[in-house]
Coordinates of N, CA and C in Angstrom, one line a residue:
M1 N 0.9 -1.4 0.5 CA 0.2 -0.2 0.0 C 0.7 1.2 -0.2
A2 N 0.7 2.3 -0.7 CA 1.7 3.6 -0.5 C 0.6 4.3 0.2
A3 N 2.4 5.3 0.8 CA 2.3 6.3 1.3 C 0.9 7.1 0.7
V4 N 0.4 7.5 2.3 CA -0.7 8.5 1.4 C -0.3 10.5 2.3
D5 N 0.1 11.3 1.4 CA 0.0 12.4 1.4 C -0.2 13.3 2.2
D6 N -0.3 13.4 3.6 CA -1.4 14.5 4.0 C -2.2 16.0 2.7
E7 N -0.9 16.7 3.0 CA -1.1 17.4 2.0 C -1.3 17.1 0.8
S8 N -1.0 16.6 -0.2 CA -2.0 16.0 -1.7 C -3.9 15.6 -1.2
A9 N -3.7 14.8 -0.3 CA -5.5 13.7 0.0 C -5.9 15.7 0.3
L10 N -5.4 16.4 1.1 CA -6.6 17.6 1.2 C -6.6 18.5 0.2
G11 N -5.6 18.0 -1.0 CA -5.7 19.1 -2.1 C -5.1 20.2 -1.9
Q12 N -4.3 20.3 -1.1 CA -3.4 20.9 -0.9 C -2.0 21.2 -2.1
R13 N -1.3 22.7 -2.7 CA 0.0 22.0 -3.7 C 0.2 21.7 -2.6
R14 N 1.9 21.1 -3.1 CA 3.0 21.0 -2.1 C 3.9 22.1 -2.6
K15 N 4.7 22.5 -1.6 CA 5.8 23.8 -2.6 C 6.4 23.3 -3.3
P16 N 6.8 23.6 -3.6 CA 8.0 23.1 -4.9 C 9.4 23.4 -4.6
V17 N 10.8 22.7 -4.6 CA 12.0 21.9 -4.0 C 12.6 23.7 -4.3
L18 N 13.4 24.3 -3.5 CA 14.5 25.6 -3.7 C 14.7 25.0 -4.5
A19 N 15.2 24.7 -5.5 CA 16.5 24.0 -6.8 C 15.6 24.7 -8.0
H20 N 16.9 24.6 -8.7 CA 17.2 25.2 -9.9 C 17.8 24.1 -10.5
E21 N 17.3 23.3 -11.8 CA 17.8 22.2 -12.4 C 18.4 23.0 -14.3
I22 N 19.4 23.1 -14.9 CA 19.4 24.1 -15.5 C 19.2 23.0 -16.7
G23 N 18.3 24.0 -17.8 CA 18.1 23.6 -18.6 C 16.4 22.9 -17.8
Q24 N 15.8 22.4 -17.5 CA 14.9 23.1 -16.6 C 13.0 23.3 -17.1
N25 N 12.2 22.4 -18.1 CA 11.1 23.8 -18.0 C 10.8 24.4 -17.0
V26 N 10.0 25.4 -17.6 CA 9.7 26.4 -16.6 C 8.5 27.0 -16.7
D27 N 7.7 26.7 -17.9 CA 6.6 27.2 -19.2 C 5.7 27.0 -17.6
D28 N 5.8 25.5 -16.7 CA 4.6 26.4 -15.5 C 5.5 26.7 -13.9
L29 N 5.3 27.0 -13.6 CA 5.8 28.4 -13.3 C 6.1 29.8 -13.5
S30 N 5.1 30.1 -11.9 CA 4.7 31.4 -12.2 C 6.4 33.0 -12.2
A31 N 5.4 33.9 -12.6 CA 6.4 34.6 -12.4 C 7.6 35.5 -11.0
A32 N 6.7 34.9 -10.1 CA 7.3 34.0 -8.7 C 8.1 33.8 -8.5
E33 N 8.2 32.3 -9.0 CA 8.4 31.0 -9.0 C 10.2 31.3 -9.7
L34 N 9.7 32.3 -11.2 CA 10.9 32.9 -11.5 C 11.6 33.5 -11.1
K35 N 11.9 34.2 -10.4 CA 12.0 35.4 -10.0 C 12.8 34.7 -8.8
E36 N 12.0 33.4 -8.2 CA 13.1 32.8 -7.0 C 13.6 32.3 -6.9
R37 N 13.8 31.4 -8.2 CA 14.6 30.9 -9.5 C 15.8 31.6 -9.7
I38 N 15.8 33.0 -10.0 CA 17.1 33.7 -10.5 C 17.0 34.2 -9.5
G39 N 17.2 33.9 -7.9 CA 17.7 34.3 -6.5 C 18.6 33.1 -6.2
L40 N 17.7 32.3 -6.3 CA 18.8 31.0 -6.0 C 20.0 31.0 -6.6
L41 N 19.9 31.7 -8.5 CA 20.9 31.1 -9.2 C 21.6 32.2 -9.0
R42 N 21.2 33.2 -8.4 CA 22.7 34.8 -8.9 C 23.6 33.4 -6.8
G43 N 22.5 33.6 -6.3 CA 23.3 32.8 -4.5 C 24.2 32.1 -5.5
E44 N 24.0 30.4 -6.2 CA 25.3 30.1 -6.8 C 26.1 30.4 -7.5
I45 N 26.2 31.2 -8.3 CA 26.9 32.9 -9.3 C 27.9 32.4 -8.5
E46 N 27.3 33.0 -6.9 CA 28.2 34.0 -6.3 C 28.8 32.9 -5.6
R47 N 28.4 31.9 -5.1 CA 29.4 30.4 -4.1 C 30.6 30.4 -5.8
L48 N 30.0 30.5 -6.0 CA 31.2 29.6 -6.6 C 32.0 30.7 -7.1
E49 N 32.4 32.2 -7.0 CA 32.8 33.3 -8.0 C 33.6 33.1 -6.6
R50 N 33.5 32.7 -5.3 CA 34.1 33.5 -3.8 C 34.9 31.6 -4.4
A51 N 35.1 30.9 -4.6 CA 35.1 29.6 -4.4 C 36.7 29.3 -5.7
I52 N 36.2 30.3 -6.4 CA 37.5 30.4 -8.7 C 38.1 31.3 -7.0
E53 N 37.6 32.3 -6.3 CA 39.4 33.3 -6.0 C 39.3 33.1 -4.7
A54 N 38.8 32.1 -4.4 CA 39.8 31.6 -3.6 C 40.9 30.2 -4.0
R55 N 40.5 29.3 -4.9 CA 41.2 28.7 -5.2 C 42.8 29.6 -6.3
Q56 N 41.7 30.5 -6.3 CA 43.2 31.8 -6.7 C 44.9 32.1 -6.0
A57 N 44.1 32.9 -5.4 CA 44.7 33.0 -4.4 C 45.0 31.8 -3.4
T58 N 45.0 30.2 -3.5 CA 46.2 30.0 -2.9 C 46.7 29.6 -4.0
R59 N 46.7 30.1 -5.2 CA 47.6 29.0 -6.8 C 48.5 30.0 -6.4
A60 N 48.2 31.4 -5.5 CA 48.9 32.5 -6.5 C 50.3 32.1 -4.9
A61 N 49.4 32.0 -4.3 CA 50.3 31.9 -2.5 C 51.4 30.1 -2.7
A62 N 50.9 29.3 -3.0 CA 51.8 28.5 -4.6 C 52.6 28.7 -4.7
D63 N 52.2 29.8 -5.7 CA 53.6 30.3 -6.6 C 54.8 31.3 -6.1
S64 N 54.8 31.7 -5.0 CA 55.3 32.3 -4.9 C 56.1 31.7 -3.3
A65 N 55.4 31.1 -3.1 CA 56.5 30.6 -1.9 C 57.1 29.8 -2.9
F66 N 57.4 28.7 -4.0 CA 57.7 28.0 -4.2 C 58.6 28.8 -5.4
K67 N 58.4 30.3 -5.7 CA 59.7 30.9 -6.8 C 61.0 30.7 -6.1
I68 N 61.8 31.0 -6.2 CA 63.5 31.0 -6.4 C 64.3 31.9 -6.9

């Protein structure tokens, strides 16, 4: 027997997952949901840019430590 989701049984809409897959179909998303996705993606871009900066700083420190 399958488990019953109370929200689905009551006819309430389930909250969307706070993630976005690149290339995901966005036809069924509202403008507010699209704006939320954009915010999530901007936050992810910022996180990735910080990771790049950290790696570049590590590389620069290693390069300067091993200069003759």
